[in-house]
Coordinates of C-alpha atoms in Angstrom, one line a residue:
X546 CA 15.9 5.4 -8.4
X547 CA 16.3 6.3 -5.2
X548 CA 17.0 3.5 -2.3
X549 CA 15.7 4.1 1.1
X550 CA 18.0 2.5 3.7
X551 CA 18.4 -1.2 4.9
X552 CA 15.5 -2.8 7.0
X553 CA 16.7 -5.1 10.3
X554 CA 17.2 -7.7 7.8
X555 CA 19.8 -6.1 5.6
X556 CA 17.0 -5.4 2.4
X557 CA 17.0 -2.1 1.0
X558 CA 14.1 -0.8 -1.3
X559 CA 13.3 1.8 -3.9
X560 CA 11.5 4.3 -2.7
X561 CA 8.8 3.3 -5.4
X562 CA 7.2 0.0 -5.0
X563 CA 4.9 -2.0 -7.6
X564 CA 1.2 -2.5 -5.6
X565 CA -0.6 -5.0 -7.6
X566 CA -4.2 -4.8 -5.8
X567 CA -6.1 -3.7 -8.6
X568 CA -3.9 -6.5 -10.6
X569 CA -6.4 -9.4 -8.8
X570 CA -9.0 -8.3 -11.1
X571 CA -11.8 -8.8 -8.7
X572 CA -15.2 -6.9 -8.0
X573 CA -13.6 -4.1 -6.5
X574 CA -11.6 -3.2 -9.4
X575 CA -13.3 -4.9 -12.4
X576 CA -11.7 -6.8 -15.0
X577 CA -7.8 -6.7 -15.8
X578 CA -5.9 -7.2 -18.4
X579 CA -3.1 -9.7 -17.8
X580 CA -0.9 -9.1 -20.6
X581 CA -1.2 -5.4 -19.2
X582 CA -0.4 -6.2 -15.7
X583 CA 2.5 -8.4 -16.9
X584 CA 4.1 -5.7 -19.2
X585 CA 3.6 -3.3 -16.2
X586 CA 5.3 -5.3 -13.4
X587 CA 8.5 -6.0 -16.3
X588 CA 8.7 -2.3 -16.7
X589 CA 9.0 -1.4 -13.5
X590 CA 11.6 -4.0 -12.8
X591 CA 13.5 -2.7 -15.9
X592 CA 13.3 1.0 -14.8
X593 CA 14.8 0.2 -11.6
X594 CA 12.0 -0.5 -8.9
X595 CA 13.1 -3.6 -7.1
X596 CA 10.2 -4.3 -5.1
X597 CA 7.0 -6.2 -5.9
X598 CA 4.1 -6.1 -3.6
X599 CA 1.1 -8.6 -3.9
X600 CA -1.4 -10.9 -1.4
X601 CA -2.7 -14.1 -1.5
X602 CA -6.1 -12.4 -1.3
X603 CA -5.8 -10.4 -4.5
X604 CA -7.7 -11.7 -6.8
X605 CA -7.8 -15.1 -5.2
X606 CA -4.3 -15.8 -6.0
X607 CA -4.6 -14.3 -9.4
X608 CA -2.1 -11.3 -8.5
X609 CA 0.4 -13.5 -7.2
X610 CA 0.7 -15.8 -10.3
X611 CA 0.9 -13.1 -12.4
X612 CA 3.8 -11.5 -10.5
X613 CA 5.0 -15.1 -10.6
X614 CA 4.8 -14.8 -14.6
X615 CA 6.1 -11.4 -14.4
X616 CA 9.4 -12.2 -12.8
X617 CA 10.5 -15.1 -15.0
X618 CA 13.6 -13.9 -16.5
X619 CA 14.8 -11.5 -13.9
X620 CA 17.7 -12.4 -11.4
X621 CA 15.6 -13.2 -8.7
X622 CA 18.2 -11.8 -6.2
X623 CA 17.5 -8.7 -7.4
X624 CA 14.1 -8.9 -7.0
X625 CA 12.2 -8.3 -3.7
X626 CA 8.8 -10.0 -3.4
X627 CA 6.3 -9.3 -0.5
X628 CA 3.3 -10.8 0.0
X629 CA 0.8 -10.9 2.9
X630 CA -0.9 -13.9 5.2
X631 CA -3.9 -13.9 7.3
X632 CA -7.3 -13.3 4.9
X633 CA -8.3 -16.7 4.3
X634 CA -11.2 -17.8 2.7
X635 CA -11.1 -21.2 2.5
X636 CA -12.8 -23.2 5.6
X637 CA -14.5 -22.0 8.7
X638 CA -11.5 -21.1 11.0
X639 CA -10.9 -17.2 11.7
X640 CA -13.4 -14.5 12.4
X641 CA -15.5 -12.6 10.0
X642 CA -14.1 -10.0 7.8
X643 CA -15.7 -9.2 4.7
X644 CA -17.7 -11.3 1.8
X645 CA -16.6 -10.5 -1.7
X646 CA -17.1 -11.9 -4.7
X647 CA -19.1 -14.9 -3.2
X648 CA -16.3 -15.7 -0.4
X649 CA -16.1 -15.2 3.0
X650 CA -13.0 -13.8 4.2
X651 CA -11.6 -14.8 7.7
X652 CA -9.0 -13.2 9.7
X653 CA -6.4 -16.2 10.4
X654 CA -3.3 -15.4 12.1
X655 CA -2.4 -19.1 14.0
X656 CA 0.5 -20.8 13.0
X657 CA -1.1 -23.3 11.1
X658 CA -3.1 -20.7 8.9
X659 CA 0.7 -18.5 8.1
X660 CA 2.3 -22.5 7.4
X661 CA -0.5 -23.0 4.6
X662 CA -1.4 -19.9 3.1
X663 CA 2.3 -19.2 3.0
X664 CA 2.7 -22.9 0.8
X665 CA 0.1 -21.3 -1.5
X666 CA 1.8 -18.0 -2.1
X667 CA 4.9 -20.1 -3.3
X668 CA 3.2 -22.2 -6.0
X669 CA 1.3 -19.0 -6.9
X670 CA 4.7 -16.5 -7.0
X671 CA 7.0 -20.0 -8.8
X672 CA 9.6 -19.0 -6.3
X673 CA 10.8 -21.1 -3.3
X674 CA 11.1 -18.2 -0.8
X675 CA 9.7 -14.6 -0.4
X676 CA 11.6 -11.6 0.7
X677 CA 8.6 -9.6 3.2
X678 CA 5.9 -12.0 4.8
X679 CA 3.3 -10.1 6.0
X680 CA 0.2 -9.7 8.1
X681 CA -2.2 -8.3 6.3
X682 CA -4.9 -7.6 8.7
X683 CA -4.6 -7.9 12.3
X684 CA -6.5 -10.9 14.6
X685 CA -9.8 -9.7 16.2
X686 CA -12.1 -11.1 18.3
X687 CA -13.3 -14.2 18.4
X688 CA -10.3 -15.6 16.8
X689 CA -7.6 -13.1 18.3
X690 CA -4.7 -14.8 17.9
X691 CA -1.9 -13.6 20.3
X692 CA 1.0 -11.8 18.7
X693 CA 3.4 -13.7 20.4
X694 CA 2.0 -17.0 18.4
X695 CA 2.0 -15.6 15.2
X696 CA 5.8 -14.1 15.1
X697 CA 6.6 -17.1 16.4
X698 CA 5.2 -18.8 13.2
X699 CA 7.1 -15.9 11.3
X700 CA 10.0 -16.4 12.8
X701 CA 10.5 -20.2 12.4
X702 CA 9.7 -19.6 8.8
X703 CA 12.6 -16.5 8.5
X704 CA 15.2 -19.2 10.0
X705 CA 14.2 -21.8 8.1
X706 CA 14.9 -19.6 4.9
X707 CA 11.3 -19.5 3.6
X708 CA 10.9 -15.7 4.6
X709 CA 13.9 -13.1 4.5
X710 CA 11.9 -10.7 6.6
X711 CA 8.6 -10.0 8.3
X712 CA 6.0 -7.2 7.6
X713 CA 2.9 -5.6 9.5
X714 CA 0.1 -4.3 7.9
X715 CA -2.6 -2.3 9.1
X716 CA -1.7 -2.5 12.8
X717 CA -2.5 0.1 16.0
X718 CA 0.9 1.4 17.4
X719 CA 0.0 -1.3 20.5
X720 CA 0.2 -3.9 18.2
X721 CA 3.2 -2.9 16.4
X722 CA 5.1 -2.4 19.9
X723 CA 3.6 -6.3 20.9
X724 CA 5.1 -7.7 16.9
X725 CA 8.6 -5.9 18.4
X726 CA 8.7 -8.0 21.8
X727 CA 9.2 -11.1 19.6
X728 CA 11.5 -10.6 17.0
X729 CA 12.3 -7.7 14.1
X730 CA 10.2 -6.0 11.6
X731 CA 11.2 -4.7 8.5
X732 CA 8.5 -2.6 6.9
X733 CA 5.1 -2.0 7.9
X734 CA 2.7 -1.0 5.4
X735 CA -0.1 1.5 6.2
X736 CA -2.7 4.0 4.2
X737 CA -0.9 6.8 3.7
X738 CA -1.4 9.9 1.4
X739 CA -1.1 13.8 1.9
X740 CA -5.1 13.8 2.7
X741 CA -4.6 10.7 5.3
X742 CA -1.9 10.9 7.8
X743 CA -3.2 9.3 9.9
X744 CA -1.0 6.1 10.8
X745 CA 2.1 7.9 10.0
X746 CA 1.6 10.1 12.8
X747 CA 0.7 7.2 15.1
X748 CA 3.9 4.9 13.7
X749 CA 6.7 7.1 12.2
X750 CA 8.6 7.7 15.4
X751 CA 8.8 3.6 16.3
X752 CA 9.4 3.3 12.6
X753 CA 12.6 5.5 13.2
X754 CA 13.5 4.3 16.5
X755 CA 13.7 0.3 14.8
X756 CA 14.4 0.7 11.5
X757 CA 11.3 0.2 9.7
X758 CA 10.3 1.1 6.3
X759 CA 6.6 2.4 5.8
X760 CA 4.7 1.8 3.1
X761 CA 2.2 4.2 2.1
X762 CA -0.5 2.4 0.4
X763 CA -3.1 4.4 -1.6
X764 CA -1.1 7.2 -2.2
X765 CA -3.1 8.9 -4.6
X766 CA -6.1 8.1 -3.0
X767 CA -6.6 5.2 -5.6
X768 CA -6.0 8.0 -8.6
X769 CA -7.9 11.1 -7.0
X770 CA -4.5 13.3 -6.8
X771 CA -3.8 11.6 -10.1
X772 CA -4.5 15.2 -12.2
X773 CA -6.1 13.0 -14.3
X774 CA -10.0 13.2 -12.2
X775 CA -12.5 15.6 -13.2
X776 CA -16.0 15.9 -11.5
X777 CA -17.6 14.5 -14.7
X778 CA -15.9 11.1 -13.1
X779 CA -18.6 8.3 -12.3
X780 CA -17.7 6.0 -9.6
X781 CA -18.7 2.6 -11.0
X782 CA -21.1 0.9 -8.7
X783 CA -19.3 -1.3 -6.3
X784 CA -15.9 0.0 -7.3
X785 CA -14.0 0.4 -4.2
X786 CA -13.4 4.8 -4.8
X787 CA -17.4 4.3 -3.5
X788 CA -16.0 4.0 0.0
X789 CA -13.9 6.5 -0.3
X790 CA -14.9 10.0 1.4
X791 CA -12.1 12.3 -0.6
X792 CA -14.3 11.0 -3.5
X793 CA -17.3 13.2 -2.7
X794 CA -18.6 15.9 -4.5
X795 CA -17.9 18.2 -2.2
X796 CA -14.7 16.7 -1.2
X797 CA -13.4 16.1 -4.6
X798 CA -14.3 19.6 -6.1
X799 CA -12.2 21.0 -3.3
X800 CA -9.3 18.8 -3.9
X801 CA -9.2 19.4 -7.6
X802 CA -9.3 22.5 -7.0
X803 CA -6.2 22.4 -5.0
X804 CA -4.5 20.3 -7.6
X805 CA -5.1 23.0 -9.7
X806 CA -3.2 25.3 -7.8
X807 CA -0.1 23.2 -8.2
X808 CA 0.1 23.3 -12.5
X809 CA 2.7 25.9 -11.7
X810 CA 4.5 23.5 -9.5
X811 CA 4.6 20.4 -12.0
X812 CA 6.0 23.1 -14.9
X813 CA 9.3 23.9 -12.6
X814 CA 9.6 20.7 -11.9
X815 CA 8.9 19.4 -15.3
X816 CA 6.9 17.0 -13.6
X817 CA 3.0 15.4 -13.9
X818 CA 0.5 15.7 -10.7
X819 CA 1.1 12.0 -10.0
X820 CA 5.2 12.5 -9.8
X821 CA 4.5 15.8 -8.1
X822 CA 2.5 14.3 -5.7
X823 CA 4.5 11.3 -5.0
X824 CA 7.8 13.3 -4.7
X825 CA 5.8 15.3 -1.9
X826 CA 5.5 11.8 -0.2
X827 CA 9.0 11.0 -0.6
X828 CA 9.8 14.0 1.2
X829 CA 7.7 13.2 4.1
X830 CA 9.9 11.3 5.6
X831 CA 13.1 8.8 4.9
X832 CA 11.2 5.9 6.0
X833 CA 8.6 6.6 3.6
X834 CA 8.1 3.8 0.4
X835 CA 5.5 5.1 -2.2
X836 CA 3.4 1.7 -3.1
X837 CA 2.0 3.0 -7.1
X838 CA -0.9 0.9 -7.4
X839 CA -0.6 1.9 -11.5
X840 CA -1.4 -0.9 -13.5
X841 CA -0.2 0.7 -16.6
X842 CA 2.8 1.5 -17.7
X843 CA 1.9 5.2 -18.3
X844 CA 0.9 5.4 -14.6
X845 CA 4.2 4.1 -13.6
X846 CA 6.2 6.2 -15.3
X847 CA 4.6 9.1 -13.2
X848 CA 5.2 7.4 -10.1
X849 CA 9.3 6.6 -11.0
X850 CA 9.3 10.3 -11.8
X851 CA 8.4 11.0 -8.8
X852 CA 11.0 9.1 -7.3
X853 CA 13.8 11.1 -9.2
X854 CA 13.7 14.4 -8.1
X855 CA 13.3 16.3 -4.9
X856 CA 11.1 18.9 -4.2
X857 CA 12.5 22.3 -2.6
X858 CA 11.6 22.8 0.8
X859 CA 10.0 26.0 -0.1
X860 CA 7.9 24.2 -2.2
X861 CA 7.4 21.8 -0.3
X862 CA 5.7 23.6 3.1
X863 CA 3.8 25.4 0.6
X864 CA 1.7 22.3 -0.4
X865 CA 1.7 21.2 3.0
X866 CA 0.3 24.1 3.7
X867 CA -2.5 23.9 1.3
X868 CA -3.0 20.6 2.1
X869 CA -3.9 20.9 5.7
X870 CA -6.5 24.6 5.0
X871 CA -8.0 21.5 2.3
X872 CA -8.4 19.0 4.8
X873 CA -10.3 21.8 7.4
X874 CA -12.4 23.1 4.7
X875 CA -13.6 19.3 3.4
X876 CA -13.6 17.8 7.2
X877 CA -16.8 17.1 8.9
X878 CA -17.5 15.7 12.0
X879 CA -18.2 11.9 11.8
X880 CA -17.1 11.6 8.1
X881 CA -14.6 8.8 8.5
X882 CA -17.0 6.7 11.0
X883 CA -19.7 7.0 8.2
X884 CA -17.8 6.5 5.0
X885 CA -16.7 3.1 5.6
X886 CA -13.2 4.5 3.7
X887 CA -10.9 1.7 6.0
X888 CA -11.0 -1.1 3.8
X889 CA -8.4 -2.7 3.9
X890 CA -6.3 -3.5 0.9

């Protein structure tokens, strides 16, 4: 597996990281198997990914204890853990996010709120430190926490040996720049996929500048780009590929499409459409990790694929290429202010 260079704190990462969103289990995703999601997370640890992504938010805390149960066994040295602060749902203090399954979720960035969700993480993951902290979504008005206060918080918590390092998620370039006038971050962690480049080109050049790994998340545009995806596909009500705008009709037939084009591609390499894909990524830049929100080993064998093999740069422009006449032929004005596609994850 490839390793993509050492972070401000000295950690260095696969270039393939285990997401465990969909692990949670909760409306968004629909029910998951544990013993699944256990088996998957070991695999991936025994095929050479060493980092685990999670959040107190998914599922509640369910994701985190069941990478908690995952890594029983493994050195934890060897192991790096992220997970992410600032969604709370318990009390009244933070401003309005999103309800889901019966909870209110509150953006909560104050000292106090990192201290205590950070405890809970702990008990969840059975471990008595985590590698990345991270915020997960940044403070908004009412509640906007100042920046300064909240890597302050981090900060105490990296000395004190709680935290080896400190992550950013979902975050304006502003905002990134205001995290960097307080301390060192390691990764941030953005949506990021050949259809959505969004934040890369907002954050790739500071990434560079500082040192920062980023995190696509989403990759596949949660299994779109998969190969797997056919138009008979039915969104399951309230599944979160509803929000999605790539999941269109129109959209989708125009990406599969596409995808077609590239069978060619994945018989040089040898290769699925998910390693094909996420090898593409890889190449996009070296401070890019590829976050494989699999929750099967089958899916994450594709994704280490991916990881083991680069993609000529002949090849390479040529997708880019048909990715970007894609993009022009499915864009519409207004589309992203409609589709409500920014969820966070």
């Amino acid at each position: 597996m490839i390793l993509r260079q050492e972070s401000p704190s000295g950690m260095k990462s696969s270039v393939i990281g285990q997401g465990t969103w969909s692990m949670g289990g909760d409306r968004q995703w629909g029910e998951m198997d544990e013993k699944r999601a256990i088996d998957t997370i070991r695999f991936s640890l025994e095929s050479g990914i060493n980092l685990i992504d999670t959040a107190l938010v998914y599922g509640f805390g369910r994701s985190e204890r069941l990478v908690g149960k995952a890594i029983e066994g493994f050195d934890r040295s060897q192991v790096l853990i992220q997970t992410k602060c600032g969604l709370c749902w318990r009390g009244e203090t933070g401003a309005f996010h999103m309800e889901r399954d019966g909870k209110v979720l509150r953006r909560n960035l104050t000292k106090k709120g990192i201290f205590e969700g950070l405890e809970e993480s702990l008990s969840n993951l059975g471990t008595d430190y985590v590698d990345i902290y991270m915020t997960h979504a940044q403070a908004i008005e009412p509640f906007k926490t100042p920046i300064a206060e909240t890597m302050e918080a981090l900060m105490e918590l990296k000395r004190a040996g709680r935290i080896r390092g400190i992550g950013v998620s979902n975050c304006s370039k502003e905002e990134l720049i205001e995290y960097l006038k307080y301390g060192p971050v390691d990764v941030i962690q953005e949506k990021f996929s050949m259809l959505d480049r969004e934040k890369a080109e907002q954050l790739l050049d500071i990434c560079k500048e500082n040192g920062i790994l980023f995190q696509a998340y989403s990759p596949l545009e949660q299994g779109l780009l998969s190969g797997e995806i056919s138009m008979d596909y039915v969104i399951p009500q309230g599944h979160v590929r509803s929000r999605n705008i790539w999941w269109r009709p129109k959209a989708r037939r125009r990406i599969l499409v596409l995808l077609e084009k590239w069978n060619p591609l994945c018989e040089k390499y040898q290769c699925s459409m998910t390693a094909l894909v996420t090898s593409w990524i890889c190449g996009y830049s070296r401070q890019m990790v590829v976050l494989a929100g699999g929750s099967q080993i089958k899916h994450i064998k594709d994704y280490i694929q991916g990881g083991l093999f680069v993609i000529e740069e002949k090849d390479w422009l040529k997708m880019n290429r048909e990715i970007e006449e894609t993009i022009k032929e499915i864009w519409e004005p207004g589309m992203e202010k409609e589709s409500g596609s920014k969820k966070l994850s």
